[in-house]
């Protein structure tokens, strides 16, 4: 089993994931990614950090909160394999389908000409 190497800086992860450096720190703070500290107290991330952020961005578009995403990622091993990511994808797809169904139900309720304040949530 390979040892995880934490060599990427905040800027490296930001560039690879297409987010600002502040977003990298945000995702770390909320448990989506993990860093180790160098002797000089600088954050260093592994190669998977950018991938996790990209997946998190998709999950956020589906409507998941950062906390929910961190919970999903908590089950991933340090070096996720395609099957592990497949399980994450299955979870995200199921959640997206559930949320889409709920939204369609709300749309139908709004189109029913009833009172909006009486819609069941």
PDB file of C-alpha atoms in Angstrom:
ATOM      1  CA  UNK A   1       0.000   0.000   0.000  1.00  0.00           C
ATOM      2  CA  UNK A   2       1.412   3.376  -1.040  1.00  0.00           C
ATOM      3  CA  UNK A   3       1.987   6.118   1.471  1.00  0.00           C
ATOM      4  CA  UNK A   4       0.013   9.279   0.806  1.00  0.00           C
ATOM      5  CA  UNK A   5       2.309  12.167  -0.036  1.00  0.00           C
ATOM      6  CA  UNK A   6       1.256  15.623   1.093  1.00  0.00           C
ATOM      7  CA  UNK A   7       3.254  17.871  -1.234  1.00  0.00           C
ATOM      8  CA  UNK A   8       0.812  20.318  -2.812  1.00  0.00           C
ATOM      9  CA  UNK A   9       0.458  23.882  -1.548  1.00  0.00           C
ATOM     10  CA  UNK A  10      -2.823  25.750  -1.206  1.00  0.00           C
ATOM     11  CA  UNK A  11      -2.022  27.531  -4.488  1.00  0.00           C
ATOM     12  CA  UNK A  12      -1.309  24.236  -6.262  1.00  0.00           C
ATOM     13  CA  UNK A  13      -4.643  22.788  -5.181  1.00  0.00           C
ATOM     14  CA  UNK A  14      -6.474  25.998  -6.042  1.00  0.00           C
ATOM     15  CA  UNK A  15      -5.029  26.021  -9.559  1.00  0.00           C
ATOM     16  CA  UNK A  16      -5.742  22.331 -10.130  1.00  0.00           C
ATOM     17  CA  UNK A  17      -9.311  22.544  -8.870  1.00  0.00           C
ATOM     18  CA  UNK A  18     -10.286  25.899 -10.365  1.00  0.00           C
ATOM     19  CA  UNK A  19     -11.121  27.626  -7.088  1.00  0.00           C
ATOM     20  CA  UNK A  20      -9.589  30.482  -5.117  1.00  0.00           C
ATOM     21  CA  UNK A  21      -7.049  29.770  -2.399  1.00  0.00           C
ATOM     22  CA  UNK A  22      -9.608  30.886   0.170  1.00  0.00           C
ATOM     23  CA  UNK A  23     -11.955  28.146  -1.096  1.00  0.00           C
ATOM     24  CA  UNK A  24      -9.236  25.526  -0.575  1.00  0.00           C
ATOM     25  CA  UNK A  25      -8.939  26.644   3.045  1.00  0.00           C
ATOM     26  CA  UNK A  26     -12.760  26.637   3.343  1.00  0.00           C
ATOM     27  CA  UNK A  27     -13.006  23.043   2.103  1.00  0.00           C
ATOM     28  CA  UNK A  28     -10.241  22.021   4.494  1.00  0.00           C
ATOM     29  CA  UNK A  29     -11.952  23.746   7.421  1.00  0.00           C
ATOM     30  CA  UNK A  30     -15.162  21.830   6.677  1.00  0.00           C
ATOM     31  CA  UNK A  31     -13.514  18.418   6.299  1.00  0.00           C
ATOM     32  CA  UNK A  32     -13.859  17.954   2.539  1.00  0.00           C
ATOM     33  CA  UNK A  33     -10.059  17.814   2.166  1.00  0.00           C
ATOM     34  CA  UNK A  34      -7.230  17.261   4.619  1.00  0.00           C
ATOM     35  CA  UNK A  35      -3.849  18.917   4.958  1.00  0.00           C
ATOM     36  CA  UNK A  36      -0.757  18.353   7.008  1.00  0.00           C
ATOM     37  CA  UNK A  37       1.410  21.165   8.327  1.00  0.00           C
ATOM     38  CA  UNK A  38       5.078  21.581   7.490  1.00  0.00           C
ATOM     39  CA  UNK A  39       7.695  22.593  10.041  1.00  0.00           C
ATOM     40  CA  UNK A  40       7.110  26.158   8.783  1.00  0.00           C
ATOM     41  CA  UNK A  41       3.348  25.762   9.477  1.00  0.00           C
ATOM     42  CA  UNK A  42       2.368  25.712   5.787  1.00  0.00           C
ATOM     43  CA  UNK A  43      -0.482  23.505   4.598  1.00  0.00           C
ATOM     44  CA  UNK A  44       0.353  20.619   2.289  1.00  0.00           C
ATOM     45  CA  UNK A  45      -2.263  18.538   0.499  1.00  0.00           C
ATOM     46  CA  UNK A  46      -2.179  15.209  -1.293  1.00  0.00           C
ATOM     47  CA  UNK A  47      -2.819  14.687  -4.999  1.00  0.00           C
ATOM     48  CA  UNK A  48      -6.487  13.851  -4.369  1.00  0.00           C
ATOM     49  CA  UNK A  49      -7.406  17.217  -2.853  1.00  0.00           C
ATOM     50  CA  UNK A  50      -8.164  18.899  -6.176  1.00  0.00           C
ATOM     51  CA  UNK A  51     -10.309  15.962  -7.282  1.00  0.00           C
ATOM     52  CA  UNK A  52     -12.301  16.077  -4.057  1.00  0.00           C
ATOM     53  CA  UNK A  53     -12.903  19.810  -4.513  1.00  0.00           C
ATOM     54  CA  UNK A  54     -14.059  19.333  -8.109  1.00  0.00           C
ATOM     55  CA  UNK A  55     -16.467  16.602  -7.007  1.00  0.00           C
ATOM     56  CA  UNK A  56     -17.622  18.782  -4.096  1.00  0.00           C
ATOM     57  CA  UNK A  57     -18.408  21.614  -6.509  1.00  0.00           C
ATOM     58  CA  UNK A  58     -20.638  19.276  -8.540  1.00  0.00           C
ATOM     59  CA  UNK A  59     -22.316  18.041  -5.354  1.00  0.00           C
ATOM     60  CA  UNK A  60     -22.964  21.633  -4.282  1.00  0.00           C
ATOM     61  CA  UNK A  61     -24.664  22.291  -7.621  1.00  0.00           C
ATOM     62  CA  UNK A  62     -26.954  19.361  -6.849  1.00  0.00           C
ATOM     63  CA  UNK A  63     -27.808  21.128  -3.610  1.00  0.00           C
ATOM     64  CA  UNK A  64     -25.729  19.302  -1.032  1.00  0.00           C
ATOM     65  CA  UNK A  65     -24.187  21.302   1.761  1.00  0.00           C
ATOM     66  CA  UNK A  66     -20.477  21.211   2.457  1.00  0.00           C
ATOM     67  CA  UNK A  67     -21.238  19.294   5.656  1.00  0.00           C
ATOM     68  CA  UNK A  68     -23.163  16.647   3.698  1.00  0.00           C
ATOM     69  CA  UNK A  69     -20.321  16.376   1.182  1.00  0.00           C
ATOM     70  CA  UNK A  70     -17.751  15.965   3.959  1.00  0.00           C
ATOM     71  CA  UNK A  71     -19.870  13.149   5.414  1.00  0.00           C
ATOM     72  CA  UNK A  72     -19.937  11.365   2.060  1.00  0.00           C
ATOM     73  CA  UNK A  73     -16.182  11.787   1.654  1.00  0.00           C
ATOM     74  CA  UNK A  74     -15.532  10.549   5.204  1.00  0.00           C
ATOM     75  CA  UNK A  75     -16.143   7.016   3.966  1.00  0.00           C
ATOM     76  CA  UNK A  76     -13.470   7.234   1.283  1.00  0.00           C
ATOM     77  CA  UNK A  77     -10.112   5.568   1.871  1.00  0.00           C
ATOM     78  CA  UNK A  78      -6.930   7.680   1.720  1.00  0.00           C
ATOM     79  CA  UNK A  79      -6.287   6.525  -1.855  1.00  0.00           C
ATOM     80  CA  UNK A  80      -9.752   6.084  -3.394  1.00  0.00           C
ATOM     81  CA  UNK A  81     -10.018   3.718  -6.302  1.00  0.00           C
ATOM     82  CA  UNK A  82     -12.545   3.945  -9.156  1.00  0.00           C
ATOM     83  CA  UNK A  83     -14.991   1.689  -7.284  1.00  0.00           C
ATOM     84  CA  UNK A  84     -14.844   4.027  -4.276  1.00  0.00           C
ATOM     85  CA  UNK A  85     -15.602   7.021  -6.488  1.00  0.00           C
ATOM     86  CA  UNK A  86     -18.368   4.965  -8.081  1.00  0.00           C
ATOM     87  CA  UNK A  87     -20.026   4.653  -4.669  1.00  0.00           C
ATOM     88  CA  UNK A  88     -19.736   8.429  -4.210  1.00  0.00           C
ATOM     89  CA  UNK A  89     -21.292   8.930  -7.656  1.00  0.00           C
ATOM     90  CA  UNK A  90     -24.142   6.559  -6.785  1.00  0.00           C
ATOM     91  CA  UNK A  91     -24.802   8.519  -3.587  1.00  0.00           C
ATOM     92  CA  UNK A  92     -24.750  11.857  -5.429  1.00  0.00           C
ATOM     93  CA  UNK A  93     -27.024  10.552  -8.188  1.00  0.00           C
ATOM     94  CA  UNK A  94     -29.545   9.204  -5.671  1.00  0.00           C
ATOM     95  CA  UNK A  95     -29.501  12.497  -3.783  1.00  0.00           C
ATOM     96  CA  UNK A  96     -29.890  14.520  -6.997  1.00  0.00           C
ATOM     97  CA  UNK A  97     -32.820  12.366  -8.111  1.00  0.00           C
ATOM     98  CA  UNK A  98     -34.492  12.711  -4.711  1.00  0.00           C
ATOM     99  CA  UNK A  99     -34.076  16.476  -4.709  1.00  0.00           C
ATOM    100  CA  UNK A 100     -35.293  16.725  -8.310  1.00  0.00           C
ATOM    101  CA  UNK A 101     -38.430  14.746  -7.438  1.00  0.00           C
ATOM    102  CA  UNK A 102     -39.092  17.041  -4.470  1.00  0.00           C
ATOM    103  CA  UNK A 103     -38.652  20.133  -6.658  1.00  0.00           C
ATOM    104  CA  UNK A 104     -41.039  18.735  -9.273  1.00  0.00           C
ATOM    105  CA  UNK A 105     -43.583  18.119  -6.543  1.00  0.00           C
ATOM    106  CA  UNK A 106     -43.240  21.715  -5.346  1.00  0.00           C
ATOM    107  CA  UNK A 107     -43.685  22.971  -8.913  1.00  0.00           C
ATOM    108  CA  UNK A 108     -46.833  20.891  -9.307  1.00  0.00           C
ATOM    109  CA  UNK A 109     -48.156  22.241  -6.009  1.00  0.00           C
ATOM    110  CA  UNK A 110     -47.463  25.823  -7.119  1.00  0.00           C
ATOM    111  CA  UNK A 111     -49.266  25.229 -10.420  1.00  0.00           C
ATOM    112  CA  UNK A 112     -52.328  23.773  -8.697  1.00  0.00           C
ATOM    113  CA  UNK A 113     -53.800  27.246  -8.126  1.00  0.00           C
ATOM    114  CA  UNK A 114     -53.870  26.634  -4.385  1.00  0.00           C
ATOM    115  CA  UNK A 115     -52.569  28.997  -1.765  1.00  0.00           C
ATOM    116  CA  UNK A 116     -48.764  29.036  -1.749  1.00  0.00           C
ATOM    117  CA  UNK A 117     -48.638  29.212   2.032  1.00  0.00           C
ATOM    118  CA  UNK A 118     -50.519  25.889   2.182  1.00  0.00           C
ATOM    119  CA  UNK A 119     -47.903  23.904   0.245  1.00  0.00           C
ATOM    120  CA  UNK A 120     -46.601  20.951   2.258  1.00  0.00           C
ATOM    121  CA  UNK A 121     -42.851  20.992   2.732  1.00  0.00           C
TER     122      UNK A 121
END
